[in-house]
PDB file of C-alpha atoms in Angstrom:
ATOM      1  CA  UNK A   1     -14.321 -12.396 -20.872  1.00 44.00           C
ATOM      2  CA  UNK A   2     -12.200  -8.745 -20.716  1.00 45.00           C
ATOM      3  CA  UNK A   3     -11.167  -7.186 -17.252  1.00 45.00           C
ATOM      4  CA  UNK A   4     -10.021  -3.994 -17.170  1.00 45.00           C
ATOM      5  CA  UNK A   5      -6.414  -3.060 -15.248  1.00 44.00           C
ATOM      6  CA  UNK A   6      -7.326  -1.052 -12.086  1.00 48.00           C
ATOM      7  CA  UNK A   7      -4.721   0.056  -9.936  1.00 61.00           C
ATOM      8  CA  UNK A   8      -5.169  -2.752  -7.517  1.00 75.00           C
ATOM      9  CA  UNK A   9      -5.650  -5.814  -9.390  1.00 79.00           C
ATOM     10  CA  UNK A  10      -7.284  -8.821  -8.142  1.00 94.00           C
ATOM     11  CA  UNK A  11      -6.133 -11.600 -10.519  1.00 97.00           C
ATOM     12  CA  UNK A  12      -2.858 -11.721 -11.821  1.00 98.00           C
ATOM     13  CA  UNK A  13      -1.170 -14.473 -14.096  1.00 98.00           C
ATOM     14  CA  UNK A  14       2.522 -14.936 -14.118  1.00 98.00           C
ATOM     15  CA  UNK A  15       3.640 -16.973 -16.802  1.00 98.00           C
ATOM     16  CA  UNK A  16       7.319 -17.820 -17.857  1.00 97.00           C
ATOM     17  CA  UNK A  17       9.979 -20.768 -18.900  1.00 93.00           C
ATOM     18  CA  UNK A  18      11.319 -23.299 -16.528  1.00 89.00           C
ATOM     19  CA  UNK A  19      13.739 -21.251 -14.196  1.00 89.00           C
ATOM     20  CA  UNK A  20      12.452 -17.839 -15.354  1.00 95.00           C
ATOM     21  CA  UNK A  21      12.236 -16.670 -12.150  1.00 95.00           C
ATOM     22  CA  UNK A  22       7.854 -16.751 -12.636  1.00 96.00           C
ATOM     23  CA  UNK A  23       7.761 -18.325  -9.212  1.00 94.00           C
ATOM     24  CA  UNK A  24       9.824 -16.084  -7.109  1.00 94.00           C
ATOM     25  CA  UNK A  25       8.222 -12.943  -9.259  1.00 97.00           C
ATOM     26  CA  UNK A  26       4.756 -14.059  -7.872  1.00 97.00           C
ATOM     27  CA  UNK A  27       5.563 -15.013  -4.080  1.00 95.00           C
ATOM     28  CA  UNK A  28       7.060 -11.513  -4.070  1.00 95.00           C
ATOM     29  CA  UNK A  29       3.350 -10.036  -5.628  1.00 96.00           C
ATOM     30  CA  UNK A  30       1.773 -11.974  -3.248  1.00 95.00           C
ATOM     31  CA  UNK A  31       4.028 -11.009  -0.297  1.00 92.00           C
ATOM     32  CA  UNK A  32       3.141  -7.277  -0.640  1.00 90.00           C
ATOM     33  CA  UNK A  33      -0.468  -7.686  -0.577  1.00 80.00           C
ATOM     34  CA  UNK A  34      -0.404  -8.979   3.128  1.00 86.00           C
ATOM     35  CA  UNK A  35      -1.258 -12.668   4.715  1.00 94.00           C
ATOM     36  CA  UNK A  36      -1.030 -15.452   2.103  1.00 96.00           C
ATOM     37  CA  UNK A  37      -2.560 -18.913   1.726  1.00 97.00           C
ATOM     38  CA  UNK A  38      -0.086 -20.789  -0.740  1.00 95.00           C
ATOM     39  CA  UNK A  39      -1.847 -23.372  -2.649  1.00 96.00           C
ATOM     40  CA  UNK A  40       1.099 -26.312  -4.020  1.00 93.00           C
ATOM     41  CA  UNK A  41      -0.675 -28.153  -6.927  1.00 93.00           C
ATOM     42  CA  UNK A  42       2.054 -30.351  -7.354  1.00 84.00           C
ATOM     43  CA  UNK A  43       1.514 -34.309  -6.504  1.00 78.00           C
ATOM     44  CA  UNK A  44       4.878 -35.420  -5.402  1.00 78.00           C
ATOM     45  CA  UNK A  45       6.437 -39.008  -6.561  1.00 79.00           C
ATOM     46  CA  UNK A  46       8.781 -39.827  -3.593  1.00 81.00           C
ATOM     47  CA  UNK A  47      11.160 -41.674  -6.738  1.00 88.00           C
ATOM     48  CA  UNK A  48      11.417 -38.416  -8.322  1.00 84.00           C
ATOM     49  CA  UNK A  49      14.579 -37.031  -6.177  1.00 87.00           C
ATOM     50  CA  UNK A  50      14.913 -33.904  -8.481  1.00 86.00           C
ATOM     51  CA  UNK A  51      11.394 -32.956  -8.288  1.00 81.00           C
ATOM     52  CA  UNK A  52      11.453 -33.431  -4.458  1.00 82.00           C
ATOM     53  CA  UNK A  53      14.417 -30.912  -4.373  1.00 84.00           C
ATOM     54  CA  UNK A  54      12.661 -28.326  -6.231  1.00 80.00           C
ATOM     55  CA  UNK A  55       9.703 -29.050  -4.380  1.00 79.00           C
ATOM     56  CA  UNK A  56      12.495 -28.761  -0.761  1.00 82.00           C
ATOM     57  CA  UNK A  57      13.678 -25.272  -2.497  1.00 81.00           C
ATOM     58  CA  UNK A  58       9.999 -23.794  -2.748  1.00 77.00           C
ATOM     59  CA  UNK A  59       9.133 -24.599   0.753  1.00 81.00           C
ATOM     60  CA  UNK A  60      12.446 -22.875   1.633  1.00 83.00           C
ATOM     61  CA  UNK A  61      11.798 -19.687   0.301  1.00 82.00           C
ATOM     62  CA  UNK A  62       8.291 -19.615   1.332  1.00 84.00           C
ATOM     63  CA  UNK A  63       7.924 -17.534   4.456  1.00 87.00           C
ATOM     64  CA  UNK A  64       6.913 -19.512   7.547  1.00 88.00           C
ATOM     65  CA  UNK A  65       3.457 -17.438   8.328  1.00 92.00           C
ATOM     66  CA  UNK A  66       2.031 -18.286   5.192  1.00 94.00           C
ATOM     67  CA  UNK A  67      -0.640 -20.947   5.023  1.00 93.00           C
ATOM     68  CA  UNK A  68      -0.153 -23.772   2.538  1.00 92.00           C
ATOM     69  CA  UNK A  69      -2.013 -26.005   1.285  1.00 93.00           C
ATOM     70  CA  UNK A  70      -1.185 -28.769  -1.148  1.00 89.00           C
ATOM     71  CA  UNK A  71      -4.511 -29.947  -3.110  1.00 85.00           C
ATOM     72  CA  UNK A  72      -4.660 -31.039  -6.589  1.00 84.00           C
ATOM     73  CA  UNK A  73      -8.019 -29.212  -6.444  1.00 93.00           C
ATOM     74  CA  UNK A  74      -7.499 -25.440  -7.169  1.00 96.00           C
ATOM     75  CA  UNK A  75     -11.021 -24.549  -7.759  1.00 96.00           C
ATOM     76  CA  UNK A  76     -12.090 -26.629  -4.749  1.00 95.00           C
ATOM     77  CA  UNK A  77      -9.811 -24.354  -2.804  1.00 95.00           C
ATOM     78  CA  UNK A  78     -10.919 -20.766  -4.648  1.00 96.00           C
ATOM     79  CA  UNK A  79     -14.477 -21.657  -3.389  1.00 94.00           C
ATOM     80  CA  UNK A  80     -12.941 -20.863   0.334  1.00 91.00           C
ATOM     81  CA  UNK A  81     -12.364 -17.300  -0.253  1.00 82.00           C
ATOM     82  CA  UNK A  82      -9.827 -15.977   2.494  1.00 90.00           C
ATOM     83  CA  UNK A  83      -8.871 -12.693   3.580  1.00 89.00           C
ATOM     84  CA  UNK A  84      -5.497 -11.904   1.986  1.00 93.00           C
ATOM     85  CA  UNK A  85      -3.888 -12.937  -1.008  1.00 96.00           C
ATOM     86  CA  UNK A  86      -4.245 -16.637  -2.447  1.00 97.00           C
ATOM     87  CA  UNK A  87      -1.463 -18.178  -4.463  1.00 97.00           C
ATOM     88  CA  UNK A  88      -1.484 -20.886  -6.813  1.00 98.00           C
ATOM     89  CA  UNK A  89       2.011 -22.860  -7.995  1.00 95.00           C
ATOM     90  CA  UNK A  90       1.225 -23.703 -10.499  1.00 93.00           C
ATOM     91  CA  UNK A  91      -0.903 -24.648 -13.134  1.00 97.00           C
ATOM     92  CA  UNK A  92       1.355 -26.790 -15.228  1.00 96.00           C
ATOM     93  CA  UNK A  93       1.873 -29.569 -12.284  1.00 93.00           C
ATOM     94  CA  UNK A  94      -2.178 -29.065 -11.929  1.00 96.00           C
ATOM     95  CA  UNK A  95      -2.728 -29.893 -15.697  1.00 96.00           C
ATOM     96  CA  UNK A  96      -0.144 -32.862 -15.988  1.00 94.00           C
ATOM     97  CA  UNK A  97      -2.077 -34.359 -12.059  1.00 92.00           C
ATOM     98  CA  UNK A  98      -5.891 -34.224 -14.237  1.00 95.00           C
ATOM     99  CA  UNK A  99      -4.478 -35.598 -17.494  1.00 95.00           C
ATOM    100  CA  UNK A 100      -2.324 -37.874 -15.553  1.00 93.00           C
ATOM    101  CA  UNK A 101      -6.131 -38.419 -13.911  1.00 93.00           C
ATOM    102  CA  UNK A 102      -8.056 -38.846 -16.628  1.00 94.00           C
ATOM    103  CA  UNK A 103      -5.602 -41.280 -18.354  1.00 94.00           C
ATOM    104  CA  UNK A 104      -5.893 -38.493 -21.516  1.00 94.00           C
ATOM    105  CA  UNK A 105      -2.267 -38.572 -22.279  1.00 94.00           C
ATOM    106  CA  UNK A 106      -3.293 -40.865 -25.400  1.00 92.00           C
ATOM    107  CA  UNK A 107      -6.843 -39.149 -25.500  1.00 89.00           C
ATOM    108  CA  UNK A 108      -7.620 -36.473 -27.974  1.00 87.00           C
ATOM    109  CA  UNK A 109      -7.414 -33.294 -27.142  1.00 89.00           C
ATOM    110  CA  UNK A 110      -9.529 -31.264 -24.823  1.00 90.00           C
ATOM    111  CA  UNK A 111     -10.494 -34.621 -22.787  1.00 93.00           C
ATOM    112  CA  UNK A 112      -8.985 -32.105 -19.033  1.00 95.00           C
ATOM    113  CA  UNK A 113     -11.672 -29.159 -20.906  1.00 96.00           C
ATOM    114  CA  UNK A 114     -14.531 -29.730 -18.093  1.00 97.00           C
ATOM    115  CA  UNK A 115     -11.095 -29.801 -15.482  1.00 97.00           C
ATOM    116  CA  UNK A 116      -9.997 -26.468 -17.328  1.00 97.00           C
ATOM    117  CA  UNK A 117     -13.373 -24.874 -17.611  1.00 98.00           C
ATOM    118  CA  UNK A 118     -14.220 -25.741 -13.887  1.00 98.00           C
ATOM    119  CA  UNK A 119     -10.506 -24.064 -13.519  1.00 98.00           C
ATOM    120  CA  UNK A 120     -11.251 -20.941 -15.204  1.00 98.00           C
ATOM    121  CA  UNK A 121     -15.051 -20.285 -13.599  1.00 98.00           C
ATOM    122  CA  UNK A 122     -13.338 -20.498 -10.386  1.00 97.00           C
ATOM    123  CA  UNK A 123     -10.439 -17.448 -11.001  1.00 98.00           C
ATOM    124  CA  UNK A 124     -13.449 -15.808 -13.023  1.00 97.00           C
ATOM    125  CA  UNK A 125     -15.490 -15.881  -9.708  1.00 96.00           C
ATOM    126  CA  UNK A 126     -13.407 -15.306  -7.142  1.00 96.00           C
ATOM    127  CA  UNK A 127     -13.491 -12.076  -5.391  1.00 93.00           C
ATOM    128  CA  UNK A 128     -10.214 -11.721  -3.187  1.00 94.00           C
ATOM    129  CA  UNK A 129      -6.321 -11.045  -4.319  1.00 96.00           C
ATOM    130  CA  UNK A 130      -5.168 -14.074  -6.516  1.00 97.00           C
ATOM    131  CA  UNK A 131      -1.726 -14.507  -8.222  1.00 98.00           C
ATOM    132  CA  UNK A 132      -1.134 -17.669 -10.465  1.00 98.00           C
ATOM    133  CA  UNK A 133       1.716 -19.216 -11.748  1.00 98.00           C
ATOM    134  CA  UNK A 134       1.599 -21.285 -15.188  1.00 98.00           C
ATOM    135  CA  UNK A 135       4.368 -22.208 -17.665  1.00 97.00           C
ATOM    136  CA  UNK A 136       4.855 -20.803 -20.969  1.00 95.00           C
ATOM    137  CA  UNK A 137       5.641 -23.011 -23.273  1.00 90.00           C
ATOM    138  CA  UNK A 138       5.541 -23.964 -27.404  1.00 80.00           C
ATOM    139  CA  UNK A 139       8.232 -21.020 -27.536  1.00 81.00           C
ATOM    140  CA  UNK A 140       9.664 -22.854 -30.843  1.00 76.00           C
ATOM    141  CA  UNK A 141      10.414 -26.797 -30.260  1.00 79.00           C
ATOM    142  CA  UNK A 142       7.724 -29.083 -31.262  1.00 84.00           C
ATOM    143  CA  UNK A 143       7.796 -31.679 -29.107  1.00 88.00           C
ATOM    144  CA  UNK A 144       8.867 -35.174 -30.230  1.00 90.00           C
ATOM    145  CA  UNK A 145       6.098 -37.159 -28.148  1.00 92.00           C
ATOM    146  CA  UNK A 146       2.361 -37.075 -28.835  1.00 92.00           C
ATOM    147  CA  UNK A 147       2.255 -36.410 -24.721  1.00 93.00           C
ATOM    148  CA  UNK A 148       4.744 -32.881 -24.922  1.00 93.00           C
ATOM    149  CA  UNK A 149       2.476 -31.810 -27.821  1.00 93.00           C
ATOM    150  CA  UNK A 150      -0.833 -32.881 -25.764  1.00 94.00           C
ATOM    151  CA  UNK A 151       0.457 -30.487 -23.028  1.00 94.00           C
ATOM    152  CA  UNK A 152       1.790 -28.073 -24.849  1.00 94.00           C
ATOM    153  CA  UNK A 153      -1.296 -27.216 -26.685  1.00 94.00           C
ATOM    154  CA  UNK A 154      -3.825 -27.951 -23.454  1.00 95.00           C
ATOM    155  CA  UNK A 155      -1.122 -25.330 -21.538  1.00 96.00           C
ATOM    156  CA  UNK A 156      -0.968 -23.072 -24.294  1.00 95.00           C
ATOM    157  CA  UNK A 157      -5.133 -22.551 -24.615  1.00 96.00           C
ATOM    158  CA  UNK A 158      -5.843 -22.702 -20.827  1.00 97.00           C
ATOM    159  CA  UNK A 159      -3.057 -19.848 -20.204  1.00 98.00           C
ATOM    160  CA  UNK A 160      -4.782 -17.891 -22.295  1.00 97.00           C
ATOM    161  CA  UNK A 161      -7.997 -18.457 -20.693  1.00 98.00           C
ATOM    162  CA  UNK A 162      -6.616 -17.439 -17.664  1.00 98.00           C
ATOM    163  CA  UNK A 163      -5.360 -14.545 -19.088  1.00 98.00           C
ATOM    164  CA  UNK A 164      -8.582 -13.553 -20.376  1.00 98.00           C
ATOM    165  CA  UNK A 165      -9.634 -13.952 -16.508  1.00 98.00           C
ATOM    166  CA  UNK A 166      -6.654 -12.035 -14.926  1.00 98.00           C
ATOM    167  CA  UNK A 167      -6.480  -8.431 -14.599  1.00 96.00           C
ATOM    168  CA  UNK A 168      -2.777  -8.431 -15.197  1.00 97.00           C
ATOM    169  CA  UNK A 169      -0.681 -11.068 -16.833  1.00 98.00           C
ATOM    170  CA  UNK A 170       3.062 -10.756 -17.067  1.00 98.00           C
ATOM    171  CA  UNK A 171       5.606 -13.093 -18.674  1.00 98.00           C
ATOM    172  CA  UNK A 172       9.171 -13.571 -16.733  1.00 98.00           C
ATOM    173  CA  UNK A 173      12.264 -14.558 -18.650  1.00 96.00           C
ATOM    174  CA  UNK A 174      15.387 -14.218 -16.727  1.00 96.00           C
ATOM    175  CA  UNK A 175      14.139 -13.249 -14.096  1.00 96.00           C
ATOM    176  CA  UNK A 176      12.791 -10.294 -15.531  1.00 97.00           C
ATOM    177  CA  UNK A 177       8.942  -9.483 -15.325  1.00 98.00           C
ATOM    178  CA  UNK A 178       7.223  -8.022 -18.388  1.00 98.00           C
ATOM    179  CA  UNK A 179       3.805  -7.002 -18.445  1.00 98.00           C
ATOM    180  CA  UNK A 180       1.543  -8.110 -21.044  1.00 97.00           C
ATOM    181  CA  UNK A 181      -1.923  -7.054 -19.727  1.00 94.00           C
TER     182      UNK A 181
END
């Protein structure tokens, strides 16, 4: 499914590497399209220190008006349209929660599709100002494990699902936004 690029898009992917700056990139989209409901996909693991840190740094940043909302559920959450812009960070911590779920991570591939298609109905439906983050990844290194190759290659097919559902895409690297659609 094709959307064309108006001046004021409604969906807009951000993709990049870990520490690209895709994060930052998008709260600032978001920011300059007035009120925004933040939704945190990630599940936190209080034994996971570093992940808790980058988890403190995010709320940090995050201005204090905004509205967040941490669900594991982003299509749950798109069916509650709200006036301003929605944010979702991101899709990579959403993806490892369902296969993590699911118990797929020894599954064959495409066990998180009806997860991914429910996903991908949702952006495709919803009607307000969305921005969502995702990680690019498979940029050269084949992963080792049978798990980094599962989500590389469930990653690498949803982004480009969502893209197909975005108006805009754009891939950070450096900090550096390039658009791609």
């Amino acid at each position: 499914m094709s959307h064309s690029v108006s001046s004021e898009p409604r969906r807009t992917l951000v993709l990049g590497g870990a520490r690209s700056g895709k994060s930052t990139y998008a709260e600032d989209l978001a920011k300059a399209a007035g009120p925004v409901r933040y939704l945190a996909t990630s599940i936190p693991d209080p034994a996971d220190h570093d992940f808790a840190a980058r988890i403190a740094t995010h709320r940090e940043r995050r201005p204090a008006d905004w509205a967040v909302i941490e669900s594991a559920d982003p299509a749950a959450v798109l069916g509650e349209p709200v006036d301003g812009t929605t944010l979702i960070d991101d899709i990579g911590t959403w993806l490892t929660a369902r296969i993590d779920a699911r118990d797929a991570w020894e599954s064959p591939r495409g066990t998180v599709t009806p997860d991914a298609d429910a996903l991908v109905a949702a952006v495709t439906a919803y009607s307000r100002r969305l921005v969502i983050v995702s990680p690019e990844v498979g940029m050269g290194i084949i992963p080792a494990t049978r798990s980094g190759r599962l989500f590389r290659d469930e990653i690498g097919t949803l982004n480009q699902r969502l893209a197909q559902a975005c108006d805009e895409a754009f891939l950070v690297v450096a900090g550096l936004p390039l658009r791609l659609k």
